[in-house]
Amino acid sequence: MLPEKWENLVGDIKDNFEVREHQKEHSDEQGGTDTETIVFKGPLGKTKLEFITRPVVLDKKTIYSGRIGSETKVEYIYSQDEKSYKLNAYKWSEAEDSWAEINTEGFHK
């Protein structure tokens, strides 16, 4: 899902449903990850959508030494301008008292 579609989806949710929580977070891990979360009461009950934006991984370097017991380290090279996007959807399960993931295949079209 592209950011424009995400913004349209958030606008539709705010117009049609009761929004319980809407927040944006930034983490410097994995090259700089932005996560936007919206929790609302919809037809399926309490629902949470997460839109995750990360830089694309351009290269992966493994740094190691041939010595026994030495440490191995993986270093990632991230793109400065290309981004990858991911949408996660969850439904609140009263029985389990936790979030259950929903298949988001139909959301991307």
Short mmCIF file of C-alpha atoms in Angstrom, two decimals:
data_model
loop_
_atom_site.label_atom_id
_atom_site.label_comp_id
_atom_site.label_asym_id
_atom_site.label_seq_id
_atom_site.Cartn_x
_atom_site.Cartn_y
_atom_site.Cartn_z
CA MET A 1 0.00 0.00 0.00
CA LEU A 2 1.31 3.43 -0.94
CA PRO A 3 1.31 6.43 1.45
CA GLU A 4 -1.41 8.21 -0.57
CA LYS A 5 -3.77 5.23 -0.21
CA TRP A 6 -2.93 5.01 3.50
CA GLU A 7 -3.83 8.70 4.01
CA ASN A 8 -7.14 8.14 2.16
CA LEU A 9 -7.85 5.08 4.34
CA VAL A 10 -7.14 7.01 7.56
CA GLY A 11 -9.40 9.85 6.36
CA ASP A 12 -12.23 7.38 5.62
CA ILE A 13 -11.79 5.74 9.03
CA LYS A 14 -11.92 9.12 10.82
CA ASP A 15 -15.05 10.09 8.88
CA ASN A 16 -16.98 6.83 9.38
CA PHE A 17 -15.82 5.22 12.63
CA GLU A 18 -15.00 6.06 16.24
CA VAL A 19 -11.21 6.49 16.49
CA ARG A 20 -9.81 5.35 19.85
CA GLU A 21 -6.13 6.05 19.21
CA HIS A 22 -3.97 7.49 16.40
CA GLN A 23 -0.21 7.81 16.78
CA LYS A 24 3.01 8.06 14.81
CA GLU A 25 6.37 6.70 15.99
CA HIS A 26 9.89 6.91 14.61
CA SER A 27 12.66 4.45 15.42
CA ASP A 28 16.27 4.74 14.30
CA GLU A 29 16.54 0.94 14.08
CA GLN A 30 16.77 -0.66 10.63
CA GLY A 31 17.80 2.57 8.94
CA GLY A 32 14.90 4.62 10.31
CA THR A 33 11.47 3.01 10.64
CA ASP A 34 8.26 5.06 10.79
CA THR A 35 5.14 3.38 12.19
CA GLU A 36 1.69 4.97 12.10
CA THR A 37 -1.03 3.21 14.10
CA ILE A 38 -4.77 3.82 14.20
CA VAL A 39 -7.18 1.97 16.53
CA PHE A 40 -10.91 2.29 15.85
CA LYS A 41 -14.27 0.65 16.49
CA GLY A 42 -15.48 -0.74 13.15
CA PRO A 43 -17.85 -3.41 11.82
CA LEU A 44 -15.44 -6.16 12.98
CA GLY A 45 -15.20 -4.63 16.46
CA LYS A 46 -12.04 -3.04 17.83
CA THR A 47 -9.52 -2.94 14.96
CA LYS A 48 -5.91 -1.76 14.72
CA LEU A 49 -4.08 -0.85 11.50
CA GLU A 50 -0.31 -0.30 11.34
CA PHE A 51 1.44 1.33 8.38
CA ILE A 52 5.20 0.74 8.47
CA THR A 53 7.67 2.68 6.31
CA ARG A 54 11.29 1.49 6.07
CA PRO A 55 14.19 2.28 3.76
CA VAL A 56 14.96 -0.39 1.17
CA VAL A 57 17.96 -2.63 1.97
CA LEU A 58 20.54 -2.17 -0.83
CA ASP A 59 23.27 -4.44 0.45
CA LYS A 60 24.10 -6.81 3.28
CA LYS A 61 27.71 -7.25 4.42
CA THR A 62 28.83 -10.01 6.73
CA ILE A 63 31.92 -9.11 8.75
CA TYR A 64 33.78 -12.01 10.31
CA SER A 65 37.17 -13.39 11.13
CA GLY A 66 38.46 -16.89 10.46
CA ARG A 67 39.54 -17.32 14.07
CA ILE A 68 37.76 -19.75 16.35
CA GLY A 69 35.36 -18.04 18.72
CA SER A 70 35.42 -14.75 16.84
CA GLU A 71 32.31 -12.63 16.46
CA THR A 72 30.24 -12.39 13.27
CA LYS A 73 28.46 -9.15 12.48
CA VAL A 74 25.96 -8.28 9.74
CA GLU A 75 25.89 -4.73 8.43
CA TYR A 76 23.06 -3.44 6.22
CA ILE A 77 23.28 -0.62 3.66
CA TYR A 78 19.97 1.27 3.40
CA SER A 79 18.69 3.46 0.56
CA GLN A 80 18.42 7.18 1.30
CA ASP A 81 15.45 7.76 -1.02
CA GLU A 82 13.69 4.42 -1.70
CA LYS A 83 11.14 3.21 0.85
CA SER A 84 9.22 -0.01 1.42
CA TYR A 85 5.71 0.00 2.88
CA LYS A 86 3.83 -2.61 4.85
CA LEU A 87 0.30 -2.70 6.23
CA ASN A 88 -0.61 -4.86 9.24
CA ALA A 89 -4.19 -5.25 10.45
CA TYR A 90 -5.32 -6.66 13.79
CA LYS A 91 -8.69 -7.42 15.39
CA TRP A 92 -9.12 -7.40 19.17
CA SER A 93 -9.90 -10.89 20.48
CA GLU A 94 -11.89 -10.75 23.71
CA ALA A 95 -11.38 -14.48 24.31
CA GLU A 96 -7.57 -14.25 24.14
CA ASP A 97 -7.41 -10.66 25.43
CA SER A 98 -4.92 -9.76 22.68
CA TRP A 99 -4.66 -8.62 19.06
CA ALA A 100 -5.21 -11.27 16.34
CA GLU A 101 -3.71 -10.57 12.92
CA ILE A 102 -6.04 -10.16 9.93
CA ASN A 103 -5.02 -11.13 6.37
CA THR A 104 -4.40 -7.86 4.47
CA GLU A 105 -4.11 -9.25 0.92
CA GLY A 106 -7.28 -7.44 -0.25
CA PHE A 107 -6.17 -4.08 1.20
CA HIS A 108 -3.37 -3.56 -1.35
CA LYS A 109 -5.58 -3.33 -4.45
#
